[in-house]
Amino acid sequence: MTATGNIAIANAAHVSTHSLFVCKTCASVWQDGKRVGVSGGEQLLKQLQDLALNWELKEQFAIHEVECMSACNRSCVVAFAAQGKTTYLFGDLAVDSSGAVLQCASQYYNKVDGVLPWSERPQVLKKGVLAKIPPLY
C-alpha cells in the first residue's frame, strides 16, 4: 500500500459520526457589498472551536464552518446532523451561546433518533428552531 493509501485509512478511522455546522457569514456588517470586520457567526464559531477542545465528544462531533446557510434574517445559525437522525437548524443565537450549543449537541448525540424535545433543550435553543428535517436512511 502506498503512503497515500495509509493516510486515507488513518483519516477514515477518525471520521466523525455527527456534525455541527456553523454559519460564519451570519451577523455580518456589510459596506459597499463587502463584509467588514468579524461576523457574529465567526465569533460563535471561534468560541465553539475553543470550547470543544476539552469537550468529551470532540472526536465524534465535527464542527464545520459554512459560508452561508441562507438564514440571514435569523443570524447566528447552527445545525446538528447525523446519518439516520433528525437534522435541526437553529437561528437567532447569541454570539456567546457556545456552551449551550455544545450542551444541546451532546443531547443530540445521545438521542438515537436525534429528536430534541423542547423541554430538554438549553434555554437559548428553545426558541429559534428554523427547521426540523426528517432523517435520511
mmCIF file with all atom_site columns, C-alpha atoms in Angstrom, residues 11-133:
data_model
loop_
_atom_site.group_PDB
_atom_site.id
_atom_site.type_symbol
_atom_site.label_atom_id
_atom_site.label_alt_id
_atom_site.label_comp_id
_atom_site.label_asym_id
_atom_site.label_entity_id
_atom_site.label_seq_id
_atom_site.pdbx_PDB_ins_code
_atom_site.Cartn_x
_atom_site.Cartn_y
_atom_site.Cartn_z
_atom_site.occupancy
_atom_site.B_iso_or_equiv
_atom_site.pdbx_formal_charge
_atom_site.auth_seq_id
_atom_site.auth_comp_id
_atom_site.auth_asym_id
_atom_site.auth_atom_id
_atom_site.pdbx_PDB_model_num
ATOM 1   C CA . ASN A 1 11  ? -8.177  9.507  8.289  1.00 0.00 ? 11  ASN A CA 1
ATOM 2   C CA . ALA A 1 12  ? -11.137 7.149  7.792  1.00 0.00 ? 12  ALA A CA 1
ATOM 3   C CA . ALA A 1 13  ? -10.631 5.824  11.318 1.00 0.00 ? 13  ALA A CA 1
ATOM 4   C CA . HIS A 1 14  ? -11.178 9.341  12.711 1.00 0.00 ? 14  HIS A CA 1
ATOM 5   C CA . VAL A 1 15  ? -14.330 10.224 10.768 1.00 0.00 ? 15  VAL A CA 1
ATOM 6   C CA . SER A 1 16  ? -16.875 11.918 12.996 1.00 0.00 ? 16  SER A CA 1
ATOM 7   C CA . THR A 1 17  ? -20.336 10.420 13.191 1.00 0.00 ? 17  THR A CA 1
ATOM 8   C CA . HIS A 1 18  ? -22.066 13.742 13.925 1.00 0.00 ? 18  HIS A CA 1
ATOM 9   C CA . SER A 1 19  ? -21.713 17.248 12.518 1.00 0.00 ? 19  SER A CA 1
ATOM 10  C CA . LEU A 1 20  ? -22.239 20.727 13.902 1.00 0.00 ? 20  LEU A CA 1
ATOM 11  C CA . PHE A 1 21  ? -22.471 23.271 11.093 1.00 0.00 ? 21  PHE A CA 1
ATOM 12  C CA . VAL A 1 22  ? -21.897 26.945 11.926 1.00 0.00 ? 22  VAL A CA 1
ATOM 13  C CA . CYS A 1 23  ? -22.620 29.789 9.524  1.00 0.00 ? 23  CYS A CA 1
ATOM 14  C CA . LYS A 1 24  ? -19.629 32.113 9.583  1.00 0.00 ? 24  LYS A CA 1
ATOM 15  C CA . THR A 1 25  ? -21.336 34.813 7.500  1.00 0.00 ? 25  THR A CA 1
ATOM 16  C CA . CYS A 1 26  ? -24.216 35.393 9.935  1.00 0.00 ? 26  CYS A CA 1
ATOM 17  C CA . ALA A 1 27  ? -24.483 38.767 11.666 1.00 0.00 ? 27  ALA A CA 1
ATOM 18  C CA . SER A 1 28  ? -22.006 40.376 9.309  1.00 0.00 ? 28  SER A CA 1
ATOM 19  C CA . VAL A 1 29  ? -21.634 44.080 8.809  1.00 0.00 ? 29  VAL A CA 1
ATOM 20  C CA . TRP A 1 30  ? -21.699 44.986 5.108  1.00 0.00 ? 30  TRP A CA 1
ATOM 21  C CA . GLN A 1 31  ? -20.362 48.086 3.441  1.00 0.00 ? 31  GLN A CA 1
ATOM 22  C CA . ASP A 1 32  ? -20.361 48.668 -0.318 1.00 0.00 ? 32  ASP A CA 1
ATOM 23  C CA . GLY A 1 33  ? -21.228 44.998 -0.892 1.00 0.00 ? 33  GLY A CA 1
ATOM 24  C CA . LYS A 1 34  ? -18.258 43.716 1.143  1.00 0.00 ? 34  LYS A CA 1
ATOM 25  C CA . ARG A 1 35  ? -18.189 42.152 4.568  1.00 0.00 ? 35  ARG A CA 1
ATOM 26  C CA . VAL A 1 36  ? -16.484 44.354 7.160  1.00 0.00 ? 36  VAL A CA 1
ATOM 27  C CA . GLY A 1 37  ? -14.885 43.046 10.336 1.00 0.00 ? 37  GLY A CA 1
ATOM 28  C CA . VAL A 1 38  ? -15.601 39.793 12.123 1.00 0.00 ? 38  VAL A CA 1
ATOM 29  C CA . SER A 1 39  ? -19.159 38.484 11.887 1.00 0.00 ? 39  SER A CA 1
ATOM 30  C CA . GLY A 1 40  ? -21.186 37.208 14.821 1.00 0.00 ? 40  GLY A CA 1
ATOM 31  C CA . GLY A 1 41  ? -21.114 33.778 13.196 1.00 0.00 ? 41  GLY A CA 1
ATOM 32  C CA . GLU A 1 42  ? -17.309 33.827 13.075 1.00 0.00 ? 42  GLU A CA 1
ATOM 33  C CA . GLN A 1 43  ? -17.218 34.806 16.742 1.00 0.00 ? 43  GLN A CA 1
ATOM 34  C CA . LEU A 1 44  ? -19.593 31.969 17.661 1.00 0.00 ? 44  LEU A CA 1
ATOM 35  C CA . LEU A 1 45  ? -17.578 29.527 15.539 1.00 0.00 ? 45  LEU A CA 1
ATOM 36  C CA . LYS A 1 46  ? -14.314 30.520 17.263 1.00 0.00 ? 46  LYS A CA 1
ATOM 37  C CA . GLN A 1 47  ? -15.889 30.162 20.710 1.00 0.00 ? 47  GLN A CA 1
ATOM 38  C CA . LEU A 1 48  ? -17.280 26.730 19.780 1.00 0.00 ? 48  LEU A CA 1
ATOM 39  C CA . GLN A 1 49  ? -13.907 25.572 18.443 1.00 0.00 ? 49  GLN A CA 1
ATOM 40  C CA . ASP A 1 50  ? -12.128 26.776 21.590 1.00 0.00 ? 50  ASP A CA 1
ATOM 41  C CA . LEU A 1 51  ? -14.669 25.253 23.972 1.00 0.00 ? 51  LEU A CA 1
ATOM 42  C CA . ALA A 1 52  ? -14.724 21.979 22.024 1.00 0.00 ? 52  ALA A CA 1
ATOM 43  C CA . LEU A 1 53  ? -11.004 21.410 22.654 1.00 0.00 ? 53  LEU A CA 1
ATOM 44  C CA . ASN A 1 54  ? -11.975 19.970 26.055 1.00 0.00 ? 54  ASN A CA 1
ATOM 45  C CA . TRP A 1 55  ? -15.351 18.525 25.015 1.00 0.00 ? 55  TRP A CA 1
ATOM 46  C CA . GLU A 1 56  ? -15.809 14.802 25.596 1.00 0.00 ? 56  GLU A CA 1
ATOM 47  C CA . LEU A 1 57  ? -17.435 14.449 22.153 1.00 0.00 ? 57  LEU A CA 1
ATOM 48  C CA . LYS A 1 58  ? -14.806 16.314 20.141 1.00 0.00 ? 58  LYS A CA 1
ATOM 49  C CA . GLU A 1 59  ? -13.846 13.149 18.213 1.00 0.00 ? 59  GLU A CA 1
ATOM 50  C CA . GLN A 1 60  ? -17.454 12.161 17.481 1.00 0.00 ? 60  GLN A CA 1
ATOM 51  C CA . PHE A 1 61  ? -18.870 15.594 16.622 1.00 0.00 ? 61  PHE A CA 1
ATOM 52  C CA . ALA A 1 62  ? -17.070 17.549 13.901 1.00 0.00 ? 62  ALA A CA 1
ATOM 53  C CA . ILE A 1 63  ? -17.512 21.319 13.783 1.00 0.00 ? 63  ILE A CA 1
ATOM 54  C CA . HIS A 1 64  ? -17.789 22.616 10.212 1.00 0.00 ? 64  HIS A CA 1
ATOM 55  C CA . GLU A 1 65  ? -17.742 26.242 9.172  1.00 0.00 ? 65  GLU A CA 1
ATOM 56  C CA . VAL A 1 66  ? -20.199 27.103 6.418  1.00 0.00 ? 66  VAL A CA 1
ATOM 57  C CA . GLU A 1 67  ? -20.010 30.211 4.265  1.00 0.00 ? 67  GLU A CA 1
ATOM 58  C CA . CYS A 1 68  ? -23.799 30.712 4.273  1.00 0.00 ? 68  CYS A CA 1
ATOM 59  C CA . MET A 1 69  ? -26.771 28.680 5.482  1.00 0.00 ? 69  MET A CA 1
ATOM 60  C CA . SER A 1 70  ? -29.361 31.032 3.887  1.00 0.00 ? 70  SER A CA 1
ATOM 61  C CA . ALA A 1 71  ? -30.946 32.109 7.161  1.00 0.00 ? 71  ALA A CA 1
ATOM 62  C CA . CYS A 1 72  ? -29.622 35.649 7.013  1.00 0.00 ? 72  CYS A CA 1
ATOM 63  C CA . ASN A 1 73  ? -32.608 37.246 8.736  1.00 0.00 ? 73  ASN A CA 1
ATOM 64  C CA . ARG A 1 74  ? -32.130 34.854 11.721 1.00 0.00 ? 74  ARG A CA 1
ATOM 65  C CA . SER A 1 75  ? -28.393 35.271 12.178 1.00 0.00 ? 75  SER A CA 1
ATOM 66  C CA . CYS A 1 76  ? -26.008 33.164 14.218 1.00 0.00 ? 76  CYS A CA 1
ATOM 67  C CA . VAL A 1 77  ? -27.173 29.881 12.771 1.00 0.00 ? 77  VAL A CA 1
ATOM 68  C CA . VAL A 1 78  ? -26.074 26.344 13.634 1.00 0.00 ? 78  VAL A CA 1
ATOM 69  C CA . ALA A 1 79  ? -27.249 22.896 12.561 1.00 0.00 ? 79  ALA A CA 1
ATOM 70  C CA . PHE A 1 80  ? -26.915 19.416 14.050 1.00 0.00 ? 80  PHE A CA 1
ATOM 71  C CA . ALA A 1 81  ? -26.841 16.483 11.621 1.00 0.00 ? 81  ALA A CA 1
ATOM 72  C CA . ALA A 1 82  ? -26.059 12.762 11.640 1.00 0.00 ? 82  ALA A CA 1
ATOM 73  C CA . GLN A 1 83  ? -26.954 9.791  9.461  1.00 0.00 ? 83  GLN A CA 1
ATOM 74  C CA . GLY A 1 84  ? -30.320 8.335  10.479 1.00 0.00 ? 84  GLY A CA 1
ATOM 75  C CA . LYS A 1 85  ? -31.188 11.247 12.786 1.00 0.00 ? 85  LYS A CA 1
ATOM 76  C CA . THR A 1 86  ? -33.427 14.282 12.550 1.00 0.00 ? 86  THR A CA 1
ATOM 77  C CA . THR A 1 87  ? -31.460 17.355 11.432 1.00 0.00 ? 87  THR A CA 1
ATOM 78  C CA . TYR A 1 88  ? -32.016 20.623 13.313 1.00 0.00 ? 88  TYR A CA 1
ATOM 79  C CA . LEU A 1 89  ? -31.331 24.173 12.147 1.00 0.00 ? 89  LEU A CA 1
ATOM 80  C CA . PHE A 1 90  ? -31.296 26.861 14.856 1.00 0.00 ? 90  PHE A CA 1
ATOM 81  C CA . GLY A 1 91  ? -31.075 30.625 14.359 1.00 0.00 ? 91  GLY A CA 1
ATOM 82  C CA . ASP A 1 92  ? -31.216 33.834 16.385 1.00 0.00 ? 92  ASP A CA 1
ATOM 83  C CA . LEU A 1 93  ? -28.440 32.575 18.656 1.00 0.00 ? 93  LEU A CA 1
ATOM 84  C CA . ALA A 1 94  ? -26.377 34.911 20.765 1.00 0.00 ? 94  ALA A CA 1
ATOM 85  C CA . VAL A 1 95  ? -22.693 35.137 19.910 1.00 0.00 ? 95  VAL A CA 1
ATOM 86  C CA . ASP A 1 96  ? -21.870 33.911 23.421 1.00 0.00 ? 96  ASP A CA 1
ATOM 87  C CA . SER A 1 97  ? -24.131 30.820 23.324 1.00 0.00 ? 97  SER A CA 1
ATOM 88  C CA . SER A 1 98  ? -21.364 28.294 22.607 1.00 0.00 ? 98  SER A CA 1
ATOM 89  C CA . GLY A 1 99  ? -21.777 26.468 25.924 1.00 0.00 ? 99  GLY A CA 1
ATOM 90  C CA . ALA A 1 100 ? -25.487 25.944 25.334 1.00 0.00 ? 100 ALA A CA 1
ATOM 91  C CA . VAL A 1 101 ? -24.854 24.847 21.729 1.00 0.00 ? 101 VAL A CA 1
ATOM 92  C CA . LEU A 1 102 ? -22.373 22.158 22.837 1.00 0.00 ? 102 LEU A CA 1
ATOM 93  C CA . GLN A 1 103 ? -24.732 21.077 25.626 1.00 0.00 ? 103 GLN A CA 1
ATOM 94  C CA . CYS A 1 104 ? -27.520 20.661 23.076 1.00 0.00 ? 104 CYS A CA 1
ATOM 95  C CA . ALA A 1 105 ? -25.123 18.881 20.701 1.00 0.00 ? 105 ALA A CA 1
ATOM 96  C CA . SER A 1 106 ? -24.359 16.402 23.491 1.00 0.00 ? 106 SER A CA 1
ATOM 97  C CA . GLN A 1 107 ? -28.081 15.807 23.978 1.00 0.00 ? 107 GLN A CA 1
ATOM 98  C CA . TYR A 1 108 ? -28.470 15.307 20.224 1.00 0.00 ? 108 TYR A CA 1
ATOM 99  C CA . TYR A 1 109 ? -25.610 12.810 20.191 1.00 0.00 ? 109 TYR A CA 1
ATOM 100 C CA . ASN A 1 110 ? -27.222 10.764 22.960 1.00 0.00 ? 110 ASN A CA 1
ATOM 101 C CA . LYS A 1 111 ? -30.641 10.567 21.247 1.00 0.00 ? 111 LYS A CA 1
ATOM 102 C CA . VAL A 1 112 ? -30.978 7.534  18.973 1.00 0.00 ? 112 VAL A CA 1
ATOM 103 C CA . ASP A 1 113 ? -33.307 9.411  16.623 1.00 0.00 ? 113 ASP A CA 1
ATOM 104 C CA . GLY A 1 114 ? -31.826 12.871 17.223 1.00 0.00 ? 114 GLY A CA 1
ATOM 105 C CA . VAL A 1 115 ? -35.152 14.296 18.386 1.00 0.00 ? 115 VAL A CA 1
ATOM 106 C CA . LEU A 1 116 ? -34.610 17.159 20.845 1.00 0.00 ? 116 LEU A CA 1
ATOM 107 C CA . PRO A 1 117 ? -37.748 17.765 22.912 1.00 0.00 ? 117 PRO A CA 1
ATOM 108 C CA . TRP A 1 118 ? -38.324 21.435 23.645 1.00 0.00 ? 118 TRP A CA 1
ATOM 109 C CA . SER A 1 119 ? -38.376 20.855 27.413 1.00 0.00 ? 119 SER A CA 1
ATOM 110 C CA . GLU A 1 120 ? -34.927 19.236 27.408 1.00 0.00 ? 120 GLU A CA 1
ATOM 111 C CA . ARG A 1 121 ? -33.060 21.820 25.330 1.00 0.00 ? 121 ARG A CA 1
ATOM 112 C CA . PRO A 1 122 ? -30.925 24.573 26.886 1.00 0.00 ? 122 PRO A CA 1
ATOM 113 C CA . GLN A 1 123 ? -32.932 27.783 27.261 1.00 0.00 ? 123 GLN A CA 1
ATOM 114 C CA . VAL A 1 124 ? -31.265 29.603 24.344 1.00 0.00 ? 124 VAL A CA 1
ATOM 115 C CA . LEU A 1 125 ? -32.157 26.726 21.982 1.00 0.00 ? 125 LEU A CA 1
ATOM 116 C CA . LYS A 1 126 ? -35.820 26.502 22.968 1.00 0.00 ? 126 LYS A CA 1
ATOM 117 C CA . LYS A 1 127 ? -36.547 29.285 20.508 1.00 0.00 ? 127 LYS A CA 1
ATOM 118 C CA . GLY A 1 128 ? -35.124 29.806 17.087 1.00 0.00 ? 128 GLY A CA 1
ATOM 119 C CA . VAL A 1 129 ? -35.738 26.398 15.514 1.00 0.00 ? 129 VAL A CA 1
ATOM 120 C CA . LEU A 1 130 ? -35.708 27.205 11.806 1.00 0.00 ? 130 LEU A CA 1
ATOM 121 C CA . ALA A 1 131 ? -36.034 23.647 10.554 1.00 0.00 ? 131 ALA A CA 1
ATOM 122 C CA . LYS A 1 132 ? -36.505 20.115 11.798 1.00 0.00 ? 132 LYS A CA 1
ATOM 123 C CA . ILE A 1 133 ? -35.697 17.831 8.874  1.00 0.00 ? 133 ILE A CA 1
#
